[in-house]
XYZ file of C-alpha atoms in Angstrom:
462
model
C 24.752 -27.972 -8.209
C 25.322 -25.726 -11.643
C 24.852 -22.098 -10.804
C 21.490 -20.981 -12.257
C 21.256 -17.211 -13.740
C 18.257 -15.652 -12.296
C 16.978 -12.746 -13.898
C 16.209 -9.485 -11.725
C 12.550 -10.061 -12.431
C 12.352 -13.432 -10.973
C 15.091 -12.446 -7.717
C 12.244 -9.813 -7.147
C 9.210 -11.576 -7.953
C 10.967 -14.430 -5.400
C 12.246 -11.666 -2.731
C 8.429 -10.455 -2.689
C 6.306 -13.809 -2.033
C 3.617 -12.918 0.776
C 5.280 -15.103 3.405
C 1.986 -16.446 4.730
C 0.522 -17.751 2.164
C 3.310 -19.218 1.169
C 4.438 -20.955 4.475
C 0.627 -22.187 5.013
C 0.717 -23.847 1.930
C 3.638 -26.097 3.117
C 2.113 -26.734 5.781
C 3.577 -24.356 8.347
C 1.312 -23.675 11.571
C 0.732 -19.587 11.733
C -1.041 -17.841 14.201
C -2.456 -14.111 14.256
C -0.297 -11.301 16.264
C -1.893 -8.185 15.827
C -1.423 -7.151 12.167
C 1.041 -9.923 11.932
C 1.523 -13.776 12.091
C 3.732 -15.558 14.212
C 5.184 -18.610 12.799
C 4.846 -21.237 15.254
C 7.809 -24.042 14.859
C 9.383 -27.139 17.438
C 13.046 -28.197 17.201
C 14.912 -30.112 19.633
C 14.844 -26.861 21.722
C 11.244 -26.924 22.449
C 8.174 -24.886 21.469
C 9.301 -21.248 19.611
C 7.292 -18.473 18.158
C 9.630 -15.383 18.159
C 9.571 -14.983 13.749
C 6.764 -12.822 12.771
C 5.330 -12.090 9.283
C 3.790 -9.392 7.401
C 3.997 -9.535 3.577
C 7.193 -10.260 2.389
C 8.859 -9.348 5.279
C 9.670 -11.099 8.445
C 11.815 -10.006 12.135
C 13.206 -12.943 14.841
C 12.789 -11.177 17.580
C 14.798 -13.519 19.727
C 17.781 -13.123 17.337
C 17.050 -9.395 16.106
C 17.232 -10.024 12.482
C 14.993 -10.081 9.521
C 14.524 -9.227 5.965
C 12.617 -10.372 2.687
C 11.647 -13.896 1.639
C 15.016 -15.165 -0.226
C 16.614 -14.645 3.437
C 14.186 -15.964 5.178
C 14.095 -19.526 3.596
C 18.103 -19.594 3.790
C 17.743 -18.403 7.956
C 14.948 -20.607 8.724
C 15.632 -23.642 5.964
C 19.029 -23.043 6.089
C 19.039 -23.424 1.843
C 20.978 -21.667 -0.306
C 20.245 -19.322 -2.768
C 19.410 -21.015 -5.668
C 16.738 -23.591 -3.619
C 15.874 -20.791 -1.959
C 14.771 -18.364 -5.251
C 13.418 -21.623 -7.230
C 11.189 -22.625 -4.221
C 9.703 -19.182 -4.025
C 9.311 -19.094 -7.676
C 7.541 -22.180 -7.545
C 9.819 -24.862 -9.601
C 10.481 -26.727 -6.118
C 7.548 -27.123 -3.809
C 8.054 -30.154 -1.601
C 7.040 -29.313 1.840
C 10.129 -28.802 4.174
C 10.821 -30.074 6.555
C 9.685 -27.700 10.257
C 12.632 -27.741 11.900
C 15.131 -25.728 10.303
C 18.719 -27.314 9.582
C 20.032 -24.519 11.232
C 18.462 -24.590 14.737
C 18.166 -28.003 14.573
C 22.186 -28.120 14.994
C 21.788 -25.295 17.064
C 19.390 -27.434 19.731
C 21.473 -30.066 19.412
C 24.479 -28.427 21.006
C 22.249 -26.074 23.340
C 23.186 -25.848 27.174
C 20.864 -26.023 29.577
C 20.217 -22.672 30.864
C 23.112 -21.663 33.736
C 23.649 -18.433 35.536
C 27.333 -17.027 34.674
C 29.341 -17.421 37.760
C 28.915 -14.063 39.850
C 32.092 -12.076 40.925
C 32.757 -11.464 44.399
C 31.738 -7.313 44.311
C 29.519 -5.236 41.918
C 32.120 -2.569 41.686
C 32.800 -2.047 37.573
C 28.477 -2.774 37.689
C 27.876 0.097 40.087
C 30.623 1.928 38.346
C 29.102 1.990 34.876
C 24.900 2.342 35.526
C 26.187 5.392 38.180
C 28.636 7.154 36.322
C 27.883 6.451 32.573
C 24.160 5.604 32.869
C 23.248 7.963 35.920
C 20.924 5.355 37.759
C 20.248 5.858 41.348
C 22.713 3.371 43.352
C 19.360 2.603 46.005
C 18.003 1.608 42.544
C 20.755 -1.014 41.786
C 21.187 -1.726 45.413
C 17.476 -2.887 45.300
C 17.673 -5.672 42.319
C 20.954 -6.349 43.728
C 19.479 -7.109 46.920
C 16.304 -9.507 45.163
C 19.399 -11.280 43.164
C 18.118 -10.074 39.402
C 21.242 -7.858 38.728
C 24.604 -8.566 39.634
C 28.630 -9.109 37.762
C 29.986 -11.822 36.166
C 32.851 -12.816 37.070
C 34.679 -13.908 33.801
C 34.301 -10.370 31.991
C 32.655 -7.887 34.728
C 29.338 -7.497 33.016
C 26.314 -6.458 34.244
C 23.734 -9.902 34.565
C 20.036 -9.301 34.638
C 17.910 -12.095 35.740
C 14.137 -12.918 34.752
C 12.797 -14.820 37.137
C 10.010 -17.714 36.772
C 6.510 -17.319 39.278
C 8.440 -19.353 41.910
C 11.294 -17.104 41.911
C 13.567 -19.745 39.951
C 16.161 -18.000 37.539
C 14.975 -18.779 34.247
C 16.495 -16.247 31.481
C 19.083 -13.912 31.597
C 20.713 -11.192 29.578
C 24.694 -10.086 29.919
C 25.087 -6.223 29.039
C 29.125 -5.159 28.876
C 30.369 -2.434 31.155
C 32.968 -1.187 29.236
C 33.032 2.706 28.476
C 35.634 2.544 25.435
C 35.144 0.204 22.497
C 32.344 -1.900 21.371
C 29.321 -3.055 24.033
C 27.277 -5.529 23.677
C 24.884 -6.932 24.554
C 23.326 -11.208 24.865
C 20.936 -13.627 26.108
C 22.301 -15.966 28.226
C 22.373 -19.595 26.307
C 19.102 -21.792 27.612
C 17.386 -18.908 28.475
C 13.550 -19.697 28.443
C 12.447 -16.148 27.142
C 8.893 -15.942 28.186
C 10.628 -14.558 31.225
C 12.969 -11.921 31.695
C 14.300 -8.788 34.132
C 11.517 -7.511 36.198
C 10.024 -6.631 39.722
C 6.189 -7.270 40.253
C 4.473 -4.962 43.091
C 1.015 -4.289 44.609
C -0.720 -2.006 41.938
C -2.696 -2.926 38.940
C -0.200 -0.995 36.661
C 2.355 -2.980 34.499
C 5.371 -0.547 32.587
C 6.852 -2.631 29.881
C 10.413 -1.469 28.510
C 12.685 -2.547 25.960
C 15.721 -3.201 28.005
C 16.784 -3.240 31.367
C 18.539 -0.473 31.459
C 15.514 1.865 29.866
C 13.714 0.860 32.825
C 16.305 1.186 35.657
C 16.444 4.406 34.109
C 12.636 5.387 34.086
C 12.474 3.890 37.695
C 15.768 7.009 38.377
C 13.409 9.422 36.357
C 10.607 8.678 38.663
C 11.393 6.418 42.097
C 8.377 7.818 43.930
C 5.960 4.899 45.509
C 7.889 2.840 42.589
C 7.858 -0.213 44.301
C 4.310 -0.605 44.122
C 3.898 -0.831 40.409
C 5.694 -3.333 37.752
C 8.068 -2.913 35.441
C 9.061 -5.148 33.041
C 12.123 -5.507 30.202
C 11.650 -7.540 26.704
C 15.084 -7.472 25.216
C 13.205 -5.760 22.562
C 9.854 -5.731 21.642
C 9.326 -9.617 21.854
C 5.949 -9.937 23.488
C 6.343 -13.373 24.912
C 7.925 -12.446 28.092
C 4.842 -9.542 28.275
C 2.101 -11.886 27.774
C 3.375 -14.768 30.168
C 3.776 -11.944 33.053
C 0.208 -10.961 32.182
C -1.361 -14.475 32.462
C 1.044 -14.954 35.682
C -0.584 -11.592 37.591
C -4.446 -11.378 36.709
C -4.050 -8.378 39.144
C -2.253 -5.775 36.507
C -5.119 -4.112 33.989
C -3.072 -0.603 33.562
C -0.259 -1.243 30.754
C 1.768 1.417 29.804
C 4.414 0.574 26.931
C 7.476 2.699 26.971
C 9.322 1.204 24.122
C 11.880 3.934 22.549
C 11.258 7.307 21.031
C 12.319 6.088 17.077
C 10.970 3.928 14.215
C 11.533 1.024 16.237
C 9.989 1.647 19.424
C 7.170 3.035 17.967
C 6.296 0.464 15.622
C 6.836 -2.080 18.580
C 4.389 -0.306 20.887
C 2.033 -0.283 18.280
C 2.348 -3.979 17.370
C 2.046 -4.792 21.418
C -0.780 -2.611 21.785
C -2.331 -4.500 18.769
C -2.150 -7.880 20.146
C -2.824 -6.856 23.730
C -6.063 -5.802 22.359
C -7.005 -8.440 20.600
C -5.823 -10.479 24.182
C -8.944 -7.973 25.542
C -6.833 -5.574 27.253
C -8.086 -2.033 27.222
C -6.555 0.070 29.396
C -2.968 0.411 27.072
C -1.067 4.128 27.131
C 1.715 5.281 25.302
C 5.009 6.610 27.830
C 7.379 8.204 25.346
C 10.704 9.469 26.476
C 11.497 13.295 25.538
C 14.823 11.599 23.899
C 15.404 8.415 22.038
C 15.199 6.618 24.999
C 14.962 6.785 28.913
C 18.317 6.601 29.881
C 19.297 9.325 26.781
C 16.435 11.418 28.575
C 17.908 10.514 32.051
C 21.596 11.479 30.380
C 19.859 14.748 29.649
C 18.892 15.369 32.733
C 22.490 14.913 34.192
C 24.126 17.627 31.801
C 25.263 14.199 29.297
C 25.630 13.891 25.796
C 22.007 12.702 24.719
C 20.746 10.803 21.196
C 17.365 12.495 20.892
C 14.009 10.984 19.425
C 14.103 10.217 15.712
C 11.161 10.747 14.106
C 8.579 8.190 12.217
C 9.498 9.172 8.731
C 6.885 6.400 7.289
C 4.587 7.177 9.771
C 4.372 10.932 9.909
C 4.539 11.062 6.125
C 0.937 9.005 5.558
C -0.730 11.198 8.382
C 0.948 14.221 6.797
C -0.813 12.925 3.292
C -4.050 12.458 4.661
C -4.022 15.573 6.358
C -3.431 17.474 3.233
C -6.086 15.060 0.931
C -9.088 17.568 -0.457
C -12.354 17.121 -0.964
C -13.571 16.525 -4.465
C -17.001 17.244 -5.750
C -18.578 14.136 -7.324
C -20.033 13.236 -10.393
C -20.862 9.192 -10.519
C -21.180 9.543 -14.151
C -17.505 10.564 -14.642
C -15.898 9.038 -11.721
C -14.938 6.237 -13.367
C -13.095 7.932 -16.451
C -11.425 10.376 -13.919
C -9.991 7.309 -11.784
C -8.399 5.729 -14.373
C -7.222 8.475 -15.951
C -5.431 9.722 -12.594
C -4.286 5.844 -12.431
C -2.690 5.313 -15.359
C -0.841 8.610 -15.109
C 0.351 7.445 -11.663
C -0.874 10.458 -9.867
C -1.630 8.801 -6.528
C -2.267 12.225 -5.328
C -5.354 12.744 -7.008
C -6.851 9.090 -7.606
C -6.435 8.807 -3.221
C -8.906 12.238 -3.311
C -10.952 10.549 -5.684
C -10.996 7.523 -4.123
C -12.164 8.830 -0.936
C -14.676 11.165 -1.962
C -16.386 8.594 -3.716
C -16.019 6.242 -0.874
C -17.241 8.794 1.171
C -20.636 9.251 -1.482
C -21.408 5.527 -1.756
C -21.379 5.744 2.396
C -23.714 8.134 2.117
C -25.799 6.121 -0.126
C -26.154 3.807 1.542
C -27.593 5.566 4.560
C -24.617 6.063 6.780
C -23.512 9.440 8.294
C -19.875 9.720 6.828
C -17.938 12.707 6.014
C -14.585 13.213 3.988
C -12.415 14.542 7.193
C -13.847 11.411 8.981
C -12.716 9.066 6.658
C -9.503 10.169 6.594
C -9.183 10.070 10.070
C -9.872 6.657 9.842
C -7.196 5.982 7.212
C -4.884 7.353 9.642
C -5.999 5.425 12.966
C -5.885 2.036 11.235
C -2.452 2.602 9.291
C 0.402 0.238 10.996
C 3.834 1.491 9.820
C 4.905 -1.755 11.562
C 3.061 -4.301 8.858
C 4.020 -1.399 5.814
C 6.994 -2.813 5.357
C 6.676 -4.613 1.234
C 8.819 -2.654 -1.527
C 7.300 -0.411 -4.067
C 7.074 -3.048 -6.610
C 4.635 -5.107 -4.226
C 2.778 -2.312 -3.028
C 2.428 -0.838 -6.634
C 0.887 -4.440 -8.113
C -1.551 -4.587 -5.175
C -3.050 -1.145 -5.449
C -3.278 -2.828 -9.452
C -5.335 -5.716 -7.926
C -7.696 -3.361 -5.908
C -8.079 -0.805 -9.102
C -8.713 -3.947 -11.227
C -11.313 -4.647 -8.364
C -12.891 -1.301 -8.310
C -13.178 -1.245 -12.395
C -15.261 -4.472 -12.205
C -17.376 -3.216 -9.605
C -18.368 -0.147 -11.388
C -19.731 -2.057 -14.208
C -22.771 -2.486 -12.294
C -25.589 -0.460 -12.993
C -28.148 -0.858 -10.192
C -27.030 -1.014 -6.602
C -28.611 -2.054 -3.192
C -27.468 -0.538 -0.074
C -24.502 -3.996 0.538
C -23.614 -3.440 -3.071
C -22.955 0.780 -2.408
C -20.843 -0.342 1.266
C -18.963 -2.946 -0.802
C -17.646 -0.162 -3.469
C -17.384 2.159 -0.642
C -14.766 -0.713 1.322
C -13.246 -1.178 -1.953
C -12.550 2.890 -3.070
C -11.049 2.616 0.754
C -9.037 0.323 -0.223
C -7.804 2.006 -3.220
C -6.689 5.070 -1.139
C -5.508 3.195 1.310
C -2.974 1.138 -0.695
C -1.959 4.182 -3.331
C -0.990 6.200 -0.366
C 1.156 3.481 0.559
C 2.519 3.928 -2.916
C 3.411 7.403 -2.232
C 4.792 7.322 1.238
C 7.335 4.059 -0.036
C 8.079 6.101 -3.043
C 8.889 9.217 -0.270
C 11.070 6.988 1.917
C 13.080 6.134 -1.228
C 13.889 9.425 -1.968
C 14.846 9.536 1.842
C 17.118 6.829 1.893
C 18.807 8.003 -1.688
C 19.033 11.307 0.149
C 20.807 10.106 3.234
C 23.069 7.893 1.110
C 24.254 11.150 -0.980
C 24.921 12.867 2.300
C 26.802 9.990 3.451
C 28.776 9.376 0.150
C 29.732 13.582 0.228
C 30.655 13.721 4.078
C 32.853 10.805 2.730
C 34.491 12.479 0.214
C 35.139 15.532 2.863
C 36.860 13.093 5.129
C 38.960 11.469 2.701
């Protein structure tokens, strides 16, 4: 195939696509997950749904990876970049086919699901979660005992089981004990992963943790009565192996998610907590660890080196906006010419203050008892961080779309009490998505700031 010359206008107008409307169109079955949709496939592996979408982003969480559209439709297609931009762009839109090339090789070679042989001791295993990870050995000893945690005896590392409702090994995940050099860590091949490492007790109270280790750790942290609660490990924040110990024990009601203390773990707990709810779970808590994770806390606790928490950046910065937002007074005779003026000038600032004042007013109008500091608290309960993930140049053309939308509706003259809700909803809207503008603009100048500071520490070393 000649190489084709895309322009940087059409790479980004490709890299941005909104991945469900796209994939729908060809045919793709899609299914809600929270703020999210999971893209539900079948190759000769069976049944999957690990990929999830929001805009033009998507995450495997089996896999841990992800990225923007182009990448997508050369991981899941397995096309190149060429078919890849030109199908986004439009010029090639036969449906493909729903297995991906890819995994469909990758099926065909799949083994069926085998524990790694076991050594004959647990001595570097004991070794490494005691000394370097601080877990209580009666801890260990326990999952030792129930056959979920034990050494391999090819490389000495540290197997955790997930077993099925009969107590059949059916997933398992191989975490290195080495102290020097690189770790790692990987699913065993065949691994069904709606289950994974866990321990089931009495009590209607479920703890769900990213790894295993985070919750031998919190177990350490806490070991009172432990047994009589459950605990359960994704290998990330995939919520298949969640949902399937759910359906499996009607008996737990009490989930508390103690994913990790940074970006990730917070935009996983939120994305759990969103589909948990819409599964009609209500009792869901947040357990954060004082460091970046459990065992960094429980490293703490021993005197250790510890990574701490890391902040939400995008997170904190939209709460930190709405905080700040003032109260206009309004005119509905000038609105209009203030709003665009602020718009076209690009200060998001201002038109988000005028854009909630006057959603605020139109409330009001219409009979309902709203208030400026109560709207913005409602900006800031129903922000995800976790489905904010589209560049500026997306989020920029659809806070155009909802202006555009805004403009229109103003032309009205007269309004009834559903016309003064639906302007209301739509000047939401408007601050919703040019605060989004701002904060993506702000985590720009974060990552061009981190970047410099890594460039100059460079230039030190050297």
């Amino acid at each position: 195939m000649p190489y084709i010359q895309f322009t940087e206008e059409q790479k980004q107008q490709a890299n941005n696509t909104e991945l469900a409307d796209f994939l729908q169109m060809r045919g793709e079955k899609l299914e809600r997950a929270g703020r999210e949709y999971k893209l539900i496939y079948t190759d000769g592996g069976g049944k999957h749904d690990s990929i999830t979408l929001s805009g033009n982003r998507w995450f495997d969480h089996k896999n841990q990876t992800g990225g923007g559209a182009i990448k997508f439709m050369q991981y899941f297609y397995g096309m190149n970049f060429v078919d890849a931009v030109q199908s986004l762009l439009g010029y090639s839109v036969e449906p493909q086919q729903h297995s991906p090339p890819h995994k469909a090789e990758t099926a065909a070679k799949k083994k069926e699901f085998e524990l790694p042989e076991a050594n004959e001791d647990m001595h570097r295993v004991y070794a490494y979660l005691i000394k370097q990870r601080y877990i209580s050995p009666e801890i260990i000893t326990h999952f030792a005992r129930a056959h979920t945690l034990y050494e391999d005896k090819a490389h000495h590392n540290a197997v955790f089981v997930g077993l099925d409702e009969n107590a059949t090994p059916r997933q398992a995940s191989k975490r290195s004990t080495f102290t020097y050099g690189n770790s790692f860590r990987i699913t065993v091949e065949g691994s069904d992963t709606r289950y994974s490492f866990s321990h089931f007790g009495t009590s209607d109270k479920l703890y769900v943790f990213e790894a295993p280790i985070d919750m031998l750790s919190f177990i350490t942290l806490y070991p009172d009565n432990w047994q009589e609660h459950s605990y359960i490990a994704l290998n990330g924040v995939y919520e298949n192996p969640l949902l399937q110990a759910l359906e499996t024990h009607d008996s737990l009601h009490k989930i508390c998610i103690c994913t990790d203390n940074d970006e990730g773990g917070i935009d996983g707990y939120e994305r759990l907590r969103d589909i948990l709810t819409d599964k009609g779970y209500t009792d869901i808590q947040r357990c954060a660890p004082e460091c970046k994770d459990f065992n960094e806390t429980l490293k703490a606790m021993n005197g250790a080196e510890a990574l701490p928490a890391v902040p939400h950046f995008r997170k904190n910065k939209y709460h930190e906006i709405t905080e700040d937002l003032r109260e206009l007074s309004f005119n509905p005779y000038g609105f209009m010419n203030e709003l665009r003026k602020a718009y076209r000038s690009g200060d998001t600032d201002f038109m988000t203050e005028l854009a909630v004042t006057g959603s605020v007013f139109y409330l009001q109008q219409a009979g309902y008892n709203s208030d400026f500091k109560g709207l913005c608290a409602k900006l800031r309960k129903e922000y995800r961080a976790y489905a904010d993930k589209g560049r500026i140049g997306q989020k920029r053309r659809d806070m155009s779309h909802i202006f555009k939308a805004v403009e229109s509706d103003f032309r009205q003259t007269a309004r009834t009490r559903e016309q003064s809700v639906q302007t209301a909803k739509l000047l939401y809207q408007l601050a919703d998505s040019a605060i989004r503008v701002t904060v993506e603009e702000c985590c720009q100048e974060q990552e061009q700031s981190e970047e410099q500071a890594e460039e100059a520490e460079a230039v030190m070393v050297l």
